[in-house]
Amino acid sequence: MTDVDDTTATELNDSRETYAGQAIAFFLGEQRYAFPIARVQEIQQIVAFSEVPSGGGGLAGMVNLRGTVIPAVDLRRVIGMPPLDYTVETPMIICRIAADHLVAVVVDEVQDVIDVPAANVQAAPSVHALASSMLGVARMPEGLVCVLDVDAVLAPVIGGRW
C-alpha cells in the first residue's frame, strides 16, 4: 500500500490543536462527548427555565443560578439532534465561556471525569459535522469520545451576545 493513508490522515488533521487532560464526559444519545474540565464550573439537575422571546436555535431559556441569571442551551438542538423531554433527572453542565460568562448546557446524561491521554487523541476528521467545534477525538477503552470546544460549539447560539 502507498502513503495514501498517511496523506489522508494528514489532510483530515488540518493541523488543529487537540486536547489532552481531564474532561467531563457526557452523552447525547449513544454518542459520548466531553468538555475540558477547566471550562466546567459544576453540574446541576435541571431547573425551571424562563422563556426567552425569539430564543431560537438551541436556547432553551434562562436559569437562575444562585442569584445569577444565565442562558440554558439544549446541546441536542445545537448539534441537530431531535430534542428530548426534560425530566428532574436531566443534567445541566454549567460552563464558563467567552470572557468568563456562565451558560447551562443541557445534556442527556453526565458520565464522569475522565483522563484523556494525549496519545489517544487525534484531530477530528474534517468531514465530521462538528469538526470545527471539536478539540479532538479520543480513542478510549469504552469507545470514541468527541472532546468539544465549549466556545465553538455554543457560538451559533450565544455568539457575540457578550
Short mmCIF file of N, CA and C in Angstrom, two decimals:
data_model
loop_
_atom_site.label_atom_id
_atom_site.label_comp_id
_atom_site.label_asym_id
_atom_site.label_seq_id
_atom_site.Cartn_x
_atom_site.Cartn_y
_atom_site.Cartn_z
N MET A 1 0.85 -1.18 0.00
CA MET A 1 0.00 0.00 0.00
C MET A 1 0.89 1.24 0.00
N THR A 2 0.45 2.29 -0.65
CA THR A 2 1.24 3.52 -0.73
C THR A 2 1.00 4.41 0.48
N ASP A 3 1.53 5.61 0.43
CA ASP A 3 1.37 6.56 1.52
C ASP A 3 0.04 7.29 1.48
N VAL A 4 -0.93 6.80 0.73
CA VAL A 4 -2.23 7.47 0.62
C VAL A 4 -2.89 7.58 1.98
N ASP A 5 -2.82 6.51 2.80
CA ASP A 5 -3.45 6.55 4.12
C ASP A 5 -2.84 7.64 4.99
N ASP A 6 -1.51 7.77 4.98
CA ASP A 6 -0.86 8.81 5.77
C ASP A 6 -1.23 10.19 5.26
N THR A 7 -1.29 10.37 3.95
CA THR A 7 -1.66 11.65 3.37
C THR A 7 -3.08 12.03 3.75
N THR A 8 -4.00 11.06 3.68
CA THR A 8 -5.40 11.33 4.04
C THR A 8 -5.49 11.73 5.50
N ALA A 9 -4.80 11.03 6.38
CA ALA A 9 -4.84 11.36 7.80
C ALA A 9 -4.31 12.78 8.03
N THR A 10 -3.24 13.14 7.33
CA THR A 10 -2.68 14.49 7.46
C THR A 10 -3.68 15.53 6.99
N GLU A 11 -4.34 15.29 5.87
CA GLU A 11 -5.33 16.24 5.37
C GLU A 11 -6.48 16.41 6.36
N LEU A 12 -6.89 15.33 7.00
CA LEU A 12 -8.00 15.42 7.93
C LEU A 12 -7.63 16.14 9.21
N ASN A 13 -6.37 16.07 9.61
CA ASN A 13 -5.95 16.73 10.84
C ASN A 13 -5.98 18.25 10.74
N ASP A 14 -5.78 18.79 9.56
CA ASP A 14 -5.83 20.24 9.35
C ASP A 14 -4.97 21.01 10.37
N SER A 15 -3.99 20.37 10.93
CA SER A 15 -3.07 20.96 11.91
C SER A 15 -3.78 21.71 13.04
N ARG A 16 -4.94 21.22 13.47
CA ARG A 16 -5.66 21.81 14.60
C ARG A 16 -5.07 21.30 15.90
N GLU A 17 -5.15 22.11 16.94
CA GLU A 17 -4.71 21.70 18.27
C GLU A 17 -5.70 20.66 18.79
N THR A 18 -5.19 19.67 19.52
CA THR A 18 -6.06 18.70 20.15
C THR A 18 -5.97 18.86 21.66
N TYR A 19 -6.91 18.28 22.38
CA TYR A 19 -6.97 18.42 23.83
C TYR A 19 -6.58 17.12 24.50
N ALA A 20 -5.77 17.22 25.52
CA ALA A 20 -5.46 16.10 26.40
C ALA A 20 -5.53 16.62 27.82
N GLY A 21 -6.03 15.81 28.73
CA GLY A 21 -6.16 16.19 30.13
C GLY A 21 -7.48 15.69 30.66
N GLN A 22 -7.90 16.23 31.78
CA GLN A 22 -9.16 15.80 32.37
C GLN A 22 -10.34 16.48 31.68
N ALA A 23 -11.43 15.75 31.59
CA ALA A 23 -12.64 16.26 30.92
C ALA A 23 -13.86 15.67 31.60
N ILE A 24 -14.97 16.38 31.46
CA ILE A 24 -16.27 15.88 31.94
C ILE A 24 -16.93 15.19 30.76
N ALA A 25 -17.15 13.89 30.88
CA ALA A 25 -17.77 13.11 29.80
C ALA A 25 -19.28 13.10 29.99
N PHE A 26 -19.99 13.18 28.87
CA PHE A 26 -21.45 13.15 28.90
C PHE A 26 -21.98 12.51 27.63
N PHE A 27 -23.24 12.16 27.66
CA PHE A 27 -23.87 11.53 26.50
C PHE A 27 -24.93 12.43 25.89
N LEU A 28 -25.01 12.36 24.57
CA LEU A 28 -26.14 12.86 23.78
C LEU A 28 -26.52 11.65 22.93
N GLY A 29 -27.65 11.06 23.22
CA GLY A 29 -28.00 9.80 22.56
C GLY A 29 -26.97 8.76 22.96
N GLU A 30 -26.48 8.01 21.99
CA GLU A 30 -25.49 6.96 22.25
C GLU A 30 -24.05 7.45 22.15
N GLN A 31 -23.86 8.69 21.67
CA GLN A 31 -22.51 9.21 21.48
C GLN A 31 -22.00 9.88 22.75
N ARG A 32 -20.74 9.61 23.07
CA ARG A 32 -20.12 10.22 24.24
C ARG A 32 -19.30 11.42 23.80
N TYR A 33 -19.49 12.52 24.52
CA TYR A 33 -18.78 13.77 24.29
C TYR A 33 -18.10 14.16 25.60
N ALA A 34 -17.29 15.22 25.54
CA ALA A 34 -16.64 15.73 26.75
C ALA A 34 -16.34 17.20 26.58
N PHE A 35 -16.30 17.90 27.72
CA PHE A 35 -15.83 19.28 27.79
C PHE A 35 -14.57 19.27 28.65
N PRO A 36 -13.55 20.06 28.30
CA PRO A 36 -12.38 20.17 29.17
C PRO A 36 -12.82 20.60 30.57
N ILE A 37 -12.28 19.95 31.58
CA ILE A 37 -12.72 20.19 32.95
C ILE A 37 -12.49 21.64 33.39
N ALA A 38 -11.48 22.29 32.85
CA ALA A 38 -11.19 23.67 33.23
C ALA A 38 -12.33 24.61 32.83
N ARG A 39 -13.19 24.22 31.90
CA ARG A 39 -14.29 25.06 31.45
C ARG A 39 -15.60 24.77 32.20
N VAL A 40 -15.60 23.75 33.07
CA VAL A 40 -16.82 23.34 33.78
C VAL A 40 -16.77 23.86 35.21
N GLN A 41 -17.82 24.58 35.59
CA GLN A 41 -17.91 25.07 36.96
C GLN A 41 -18.57 24.04 37.86
N GLU A 42 -19.68 23.45 37.38
CA GLU A 42 -20.41 22.49 38.21
C GLU A 42 -21.44 21.76 37.35
N ILE A 43 -22.04 20.76 37.95
CA ILE A 43 -23.11 20.00 37.30
C ILE A 43 -24.33 20.09 38.19
N GLN A 44 -25.47 20.41 37.59
CA GLN A 44 -26.73 20.57 38.33
C GLN A 44 -27.82 19.75 37.67
N GLN A 45 -28.83 19.39 38.44
CA GLN A 45 -30.03 18.82 37.86
C GLN A 45 -30.82 19.98 37.25
N ILE A 46 -31.62 19.68 36.28
CA ILE A 46 -32.36 20.71 35.56
C ILE A 46 -33.29 21.47 36.51
N VAL A 47 -33.47 22.74 36.23
CA VAL A 47 -34.40 23.58 36.96
C VAL A 47 -35.35 24.21 35.95
N ALA A 48 -36.35 24.90 36.44
CA ALA A 48 -37.31 25.55 35.54
C ALA A 48 -36.62 26.66 34.76
N PHE A 49 -36.97 26.76 33.48
CA PHE A 49 -36.43 27.80 32.63
C PHE A 49 -37.42 28.95 32.53
N SER A 50 -36.90 30.15 32.36
CA SER A 50 -37.72 31.29 31.97
C SER A 50 -37.58 31.38 30.46
N GLU A 51 -38.68 31.47 29.76
CA GLU A 51 -38.62 31.51 28.30
C GLU A 51 -37.96 32.79 27.81
N VAL A 52 -37.32 32.67 26.65
CA VAL A 52 -36.64 33.80 26.03
C VAL A 52 -37.35 34.08 24.71
N PRO A 53 -37.91 35.30 24.55
CA PRO A 53 -38.56 35.61 23.28
C PRO A 53 -37.57 35.47 22.12
N SER A 54 -37.97 34.81 21.07
CA SER A 54 -37.13 34.60 19.89
C SER A 54 -35.79 33.97 20.23
N GLY A 55 -35.79 33.11 21.25
CA GLY A 55 -34.55 32.43 21.63
C GLY A 55 -34.00 31.63 20.49
N GLY A 56 -34.84 30.82 19.86
CA GLY A 56 -34.45 30.04 18.69
C GLY A 56 -33.21 29.20 18.91
N GLY A 57 -32.77 28.54 17.84
CA GLY A 57 -31.57 27.70 17.91
C GLY A 57 -31.66 26.72 19.05
N GLY A 58 -30.64 26.66 19.84
CA GLY A 58 -30.61 25.74 20.96
C GLY A 58 -30.90 26.38 22.29
N LEU A 59 -31.26 27.67 22.27
CA LEU A 59 -31.52 28.36 23.53
C LEU A 59 -32.81 27.84 24.15
N ALA A 60 -32.70 27.19 25.30
CA ALA A 60 -33.87 26.61 25.98
C ALA A 60 -34.54 27.63 26.88
N GLY A 61 -33.80 28.63 27.33
CA GLY A 61 -34.36 29.64 28.23
C GLY A 61 -33.28 30.23 29.10
N MET A 62 -33.71 30.81 30.22
CA MET A 62 -32.79 31.41 31.18
C MET A 62 -32.99 30.70 32.51
N VAL A 63 -31.90 30.56 33.27
CA VAL A 63 -31.91 29.86 34.54
C VAL A 63 -31.37 30.80 35.62
N ASN A 64 -31.98 30.75 36.79
CA ASN A 64 -31.49 31.50 37.94
C ASN A 64 -30.56 30.58 38.72
N LEU A 65 -29.26 30.83 38.63
CA LEU A 65 -28.27 30.01 39.32
C LEU A 65 -27.75 30.80 40.52
N ARG A 66 -28.33 30.54 41.68
CA ARG A 66 -27.96 31.22 42.92
C ARG A 66 -27.88 32.73 42.77
N GLY A 67 -28.91 33.31 42.14
CA GLY A 67 -28.99 34.76 42.01
C GLY A 67 -28.42 35.32 40.72
N THR A 68 -27.78 34.49 39.91
CA THR A 68 -27.23 34.93 38.63
C THR A 68 -28.05 34.30 37.51
N VAL A 69 -28.59 35.14 36.63
CA VAL A 69 -29.38 34.65 35.51
C VAL A 69 -28.43 34.31 34.36
N ILE A 70 -28.51 33.05 33.90
CA ILE A 70 -27.64 32.58 32.83
C ILE A 70 -28.47 31.88 31.76
N PRO A 71 -27.99 31.88 30.51
CA PRO A 71 -28.72 31.17 29.46
C PRO A 71 -28.59 29.66 29.64
N ALA A 72 -29.64 28.95 29.25
CA ALA A 72 -29.63 27.48 29.24
C ALA A 72 -29.73 27.05 27.77
N VAL A 73 -28.79 26.22 27.35
CA VAL A 73 -28.72 25.78 25.97
C VAL A 73 -28.91 24.28 25.91
N ASP A 74 -29.81 23.83 25.04
CA ASP A 74 -30.03 22.40 24.83
C ASP A 74 -29.04 21.95 23.76
N LEU A 75 -28.01 21.22 24.17
CA LEU A 75 -26.94 20.84 23.24
C LEU A 75 -27.45 19.91 22.13
N ARG A 76 -28.48 19.13 22.40
CA ARG A 76 -29.06 18.27 21.34
C ARG A 76 -29.54 19.14 20.18
N ARG A 77 -30.23 20.23 20.51
CA ARG A 77 -30.75 21.12 19.46
C ARG A 77 -29.63 21.84 18.73
N VAL A 78 -28.58 22.19 19.45
CA VAL A 78 -27.45 22.89 18.84
C VAL A 78 -26.79 22.04 17.77
N ILE A 79 -26.63 20.74 18.05
CA ILE A 79 -25.91 19.89 17.09
C ILE A 79 -26.85 19.18 16.12
N GLY A 80 -28.14 19.52 16.15
CA GLY A 80 -29.06 19.00 15.15
C GLY A 80 -29.74 17.70 15.50
N MET A 81 -29.71 17.32 16.77
CA MET A 81 -30.43 16.11 17.21
C MET A 81 -31.84 16.50 17.62
N PRO A 82 -32.79 15.58 17.51
CA PRO A 82 -34.14 15.91 17.98
C PRO A 82 -34.15 16.11 19.50
N PRO A 83 -34.90 17.09 19.97
CA PRO A 83 -34.93 17.34 21.42
C PRO A 83 -35.66 16.23 22.16
N LEU A 84 -35.31 16.07 23.43
CA LEU A 84 -36.00 15.13 24.31
C LEU A 84 -36.74 15.94 25.36
N ASP A 85 -37.77 15.34 25.94
CA ASP A 85 -38.46 15.98 27.05
C ASP A 85 -37.53 16.00 28.26
N TYR A 86 -37.54 17.09 29.00
CA TYR A 86 -36.72 17.21 30.19
C TYR A 86 -37.45 16.54 31.36
N THR A 87 -36.66 15.94 32.24
CA THR A 87 -37.19 15.37 33.48
C THR A 87 -36.37 15.92 34.63
N VAL A 88 -36.76 15.56 35.86
CA VAL A 88 -35.97 16.02 37.01
C VAL A 88 -34.59 15.39 37.03
N GLU A 89 -34.37 14.36 36.24
CA GLU A 89 -33.08 13.70 36.14
C GLU A 89 -32.17 14.32 35.06
N THR A 90 -32.71 15.20 34.24
CA THR A 90 -31.92 15.80 33.16
C THR A 90 -30.83 16.70 33.75
N PRO A 91 -29.57 16.45 33.38
CA PRO A 91 -28.48 17.27 33.93
C PRO A 91 -28.16 18.50 33.09
N MET A 92 -27.60 19.49 33.77
CA MET A 92 -27.06 20.68 33.13
C MET A 92 -25.60 20.80 33.55
N ILE A 93 -24.75 21.04 32.58
CA ILE A 93 -23.34 21.30 32.88
C ILE A 93 -23.15 22.81 32.82
N ILE A 94 -22.78 23.39 33.93
CA ILE A 94 -22.57 24.84 33.99
C ILE A 94 -21.14 25.11 33.53
N CYS A 95 -21.02 25.77 32.37
CA CYS A 95 -19.72 26.02 31.75
C CYS A 95 -19.38 27.50 31.74
N ARG A 96 -18.08 27.76 31.80
CA ARG A 96 -17.58 29.12 31.62
C ARG A 96 -17.25 29.28 30.14
N ILE A 97 -17.75 30.35 29.55
CA ILE A 97 -17.49 30.63 28.14
C ILE A 97 -16.98 32.05 28.00
N ALA A 98 -16.64 32.43 26.81
CA ALA A 98 -16.16 33.75 26.41
C ALA A 98 -16.06 34.74 27.56
N ALA A 99 -14.86 35.04 27.95
CA ALA A 99 -14.59 36.06 28.97
C ALA A 99 -15.26 35.74 30.29
N ASP A 100 -15.35 34.47 30.65
CA ASP A 100 -15.80 34.03 31.97
C ASP A 100 -17.29 34.23 32.24
N HIS A 101 -18.12 34.18 31.23
CA HIS A 101 -19.56 34.17 31.44
C HIS A 101 -19.99 32.72 31.65
N LEU A 102 -21.17 32.53 32.25
CA LEU A 102 -21.67 31.19 32.50
C LEU A 102 -22.82 30.85 31.58
N VAL A 103 -22.93 29.56 31.25
CA VAL A 103 -24.05 29.05 30.48
C VAL A 103 -24.35 27.64 30.99
N ALA A 104 -25.64 27.31 31.09
CA ALA A 104 -26.06 25.96 31.48
C ALA A 104 -26.28 25.16 30.21
N VAL A 105 -25.56 24.06 30.07
CA VAL A 105 -25.66 23.22 28.88
C VAL A 105 -26.43 21.96 29.25
N VAL A 106 -27.60 21.78 28.64
CA VAL A 106 -28.45 20.63 28.92
C VAL A 106 -27.99 19.46 28.07
N VAL A 107 -27.71 18.31 28.73
CA VAL A 107 -27.26 17.10 28.05
C VAL A 107 -28.14 15.93 28.50
N ASP A 108 -27.96 14.77 27.88
CA ASP A 108 -28.78 13.61 28.24
C ASP A 108 -28.34 12.96 29.55
N GLU A 109 -27.04 12.80 29.72
CA GLU A 109 -26.51 12.12 30.90
C GLU A 109 -25.06 12.53 31.08
N VAL A 110 -24.68 12.83 32.33
CA VAL A 110 -23.29 13.12 32.63
C VAL A 110 -22.66 11.82 33.12
N GLN A 111 -21.50 11.50 32.56
CA GLN A 111 -20.85 10.25 32.93
C GLN A 111 -19.94 10.45 34.13
N ASP A 112 -18.82 11.12 33.93
CA ASP A 112 -17.83 11.24 34.99
C ASP A 112 -16.67 12.09 34.49
N VAL A 113 -15.71 12.32 35.37
CA VAL A 113 -14.46 12.94 34.97
C VAL A 113 -13.61 11.83 34.36
N ILE A 114 -13.06 12.10 33.17
CA ILE A 114 -12.19 11.12 32.53
C ILE A 114 -10.84 11.75 32.24
N ASP A 115 -9.81 10.91 32.16
CA ASP A 115 -8.49 11.36 31.74
C ASP A 115 -8.38 11.08 30.26
N VAL A 116 -8.04 12.09 29.48
CA VAL A 116 -7.89 11.96 28.04
C VAL A 116 -6.38 12.02 27.74
N PRO A 117 -5.75 10.85 27.54
CA PRO A 117 -4.31 10.84 27.27
C PRO A 117 -3.99 11.40 25.88
N ALA A 118 -2.95 12.20 25.80
CA ALA A 118 -2.55 12.80 24.52
C ALA A 118 -2.33 11.75 23.44
N ALA A 119 -1.80 10.59 23.82
CA ALA A 119 -1.52 9.54 22.84
C ALA A 119 -2.80 8.95 22.23
N ASN A 120 -3.93 9.19 22.87
CA ASN A 120 -5.20 8.63 22.40
C ASN A 120 -6.02 9.63 21.59
N VAL A 121 -5.53 10.84 21.41
CA VAL A 121 -6.33 11.90 20.79
C VAL A 121 -5.80 12.22 19.40
N GLN A 122 -6.73 12.42 18.50
CA GLN A 122 -6.37 12.92 17.18
C GLN A 122 -7.37 14.01 16.81
N ALA A 123 -6.99 14.84 15.87
CA ALA A 123 -7.88 15.90 15.39
C ALA A 123 -9.13 15.26 14.78
N ALA A 124 -10.24 15.95 14.90
CA ALA A 124 -11.49 15.45 14.32
C ALA A 124 -11.38 15.46 12.80
N PRO A 125 -11.85 14.39 12.16
CA PRO A 125 -11.84 14.40 10.69
C PRO A 125 -12.66 15.58 10.18
N SER A 126 -12.16 16.27 9.18
CA SER A 126 -12.84 17.47 8.67
C SER A 126 -14.21 17.15 8.08
N VAL A 127 -14.47 15.88 7.78
CA VAL A 127 -15.78 15.51 7.23
C VAL A 127 -16.84 15.42 8.32
N HIS A 128 -16.44 15.42 9.60
CA HIS A 128 -17.40 15.34 10.70
C HIS A 128 -18.14 16.67 10.81
N ALA A 129 -19.44 16.62 10.97
CA ALA A 129 -20.25 17.84 11.03
C ALA A 129 -19.81 18.79 12.14
N LEU A 130 -19.27 18.27 13.23
CA LEU A 130 -18.86 19.11 14.35
C LEU A 130 -17.35 19.36 14.39
N ALA A 131 -16.64 19.01 13.33
CA ALA A 131 -15.18 19.10 13.33
C ALA A 131 -14.67 20.47 13.78
N SER A 132 -15.30 21.53 13.35
CA SER A 132 -14.82 22.87 13.71
C SER A 132 -15.11 23.22 15.18
N SER A 133 -15.92 22.40 15.84
CA SER A 133 -16.25 22.62 17.25
C SER A 133 -15.57 21.62 18.17
N MET A 134 -14.69 20.80 17.62
CA MET A 134 -14.02 19.76 18.42
C MET A 134 -12.57 20.09 18.69
N LEU A 135 -12.13 19.68 19.86
CA LEU A 135 -10.72 19.77 20.23
C LEU A 135 -10.02 18.45 19.97
N GLY A 136 -10.76 17.47 19.48
CA GLY A 136 -10.19 16.18 19.15
C GLY A 136 -11.15 15.04 19.41
N VAL A 137 -10.74 13.88 18.93
CA VAL A 137 -11.50 12.65 19.18
C VAL A 137 -10.55 11.71 19.91
N ALA A 138 -10.99 11.25 21.08
CA ALA A 138 -10.17 10.37 21.91
C ALA A 138 -10.61 8.93 21.74
N ARG A 139 -9.64 8.06 21.51
CA ARG A 139 -9.91 6.62 21.46
C ARG A 139 -9.75 6.10 22.88
N MET A 140 -10.87 5.77 23.50
CA MET A 140 -10.87 5.29 24.88
C MET A 140 -11.32 3.83 24.90
N PRO A 141 -11.01 3.10 25.96
CA PRO A 141 -11.41 1.68 26.03
C PRO A 141 -12.92 1.47 25.83
N GLU A 142 -13.73 2.43 26.27
CA GLU A 142 -15.18 2.31 26.15
C GLU A 142 -15.71 2.80 24.81
N GLY A 143 -14.84 3.33 23.96
CA GLY A 143 -15.26 3.85 22.66
C GLY A 143 -14.74 5.26 22.44
N LEU A 144 -15.17 5.86 21.34
CA LEU A 144 -14.71 7.20 20.99
C LEU A 144 -15.39 8.27 21.84
N VAL A 145 -14.63 9.30 22.16
CA VAL A 145 -15.14 10.46 22.89
C VAL A 145 -14.79 11.70 22.07
N CYS A 146 -15.79 12.47 21.71
CA CYS A 146 -15.58 13.72 20.98
C CYS A 146 -15.41 14.84 22.01
N VAL A 147 -14.22 15.41 22.09
CA VAL A 147 -13.95 16.49 23.03
C VAL A 147 -14.31 17.80 22.34
N LEU A 148 -15.30 18.49 22.93
CA LEU A 148 -15.84 19.70 22.31
C LEU A 148 -15.19 20.97 22.85
N ASP A 149 -15.03 21.94 21.98
CA ASP A 149 -14.60 23.29 22.34
C ASP A 149 -15.87 24.02 22.77
N VAL A 150 -15.98 24.35 24.05
CA VAL A 150 -17.20 24.95 24.60
C VAL A 150 -17.59 26.21 23.82
N ASP A 151 -16.63 27.11 23.62
CA ASP A 151 -16.95 28.36 22.92
C ASP A 151 -17.43 28.10 21.50
N ALA A 152 -16.73 27.22 20.79
CA ALA A 152 -17.07 26.98 19.37
C ALA A 152 -18.42 26.31 19.21
N VAL A 153 -18.73 25.33 20.05
CA VAL A 153 -20.00 24.61 19.90
C VAL A 153 -21.18 25.49 20.31
N LEU A 154 -20.98 26.42 21.21
CA LEU A 154 -22.08 27.28 21.66
C LEU A 154 -22.17 28.59 20.87
N ALA A 155 -21.17 28.89 20.06
CA ALA A 155 -21.15 30.15 19.29
C ALA A 155 -22.40 30.37 18.45
N PRO A 156 -22.96 29.33 17.78
CA PRO A 156 -24.17 29.58 16.99
C PRO A 156 -25.36 30.05 17.82
N VAL A 157 -25.36 29.71 19.11
CA VAL A 157 -26.48 30.11 19.97
C VAL A 157 -26.17 31.37 20.73
N ILE A 158 -25.02 31.39 21.39
CA ILE A 158 -24.64 32.51 22.24
C ILE A 158 -23.96 33.60 21.41
N GLY A 159 -23.10 33.17 20.48
CA GLY A 159 -22.44 34.09 19.56
C GLY A 159 -21.79 35.27 20.26
N GLY A 160 -21.93 36.42 19.68
CA GLY A 160 -21.34 37.63 20.22
C GLY A 160 -22.26 38.38 21.17
N ARG A 161 -23.12 37.66 21.84
CA ARG A 161 -24.07 38.34 22.75
C ARG A 161 -23.41 38.88 24.00
N TRP A 162 -22.13 38.49 24.25
CA TRP A 162 -21.42 39.02 25.39
C TRP A 162 -20.27 39.85 24.94
#
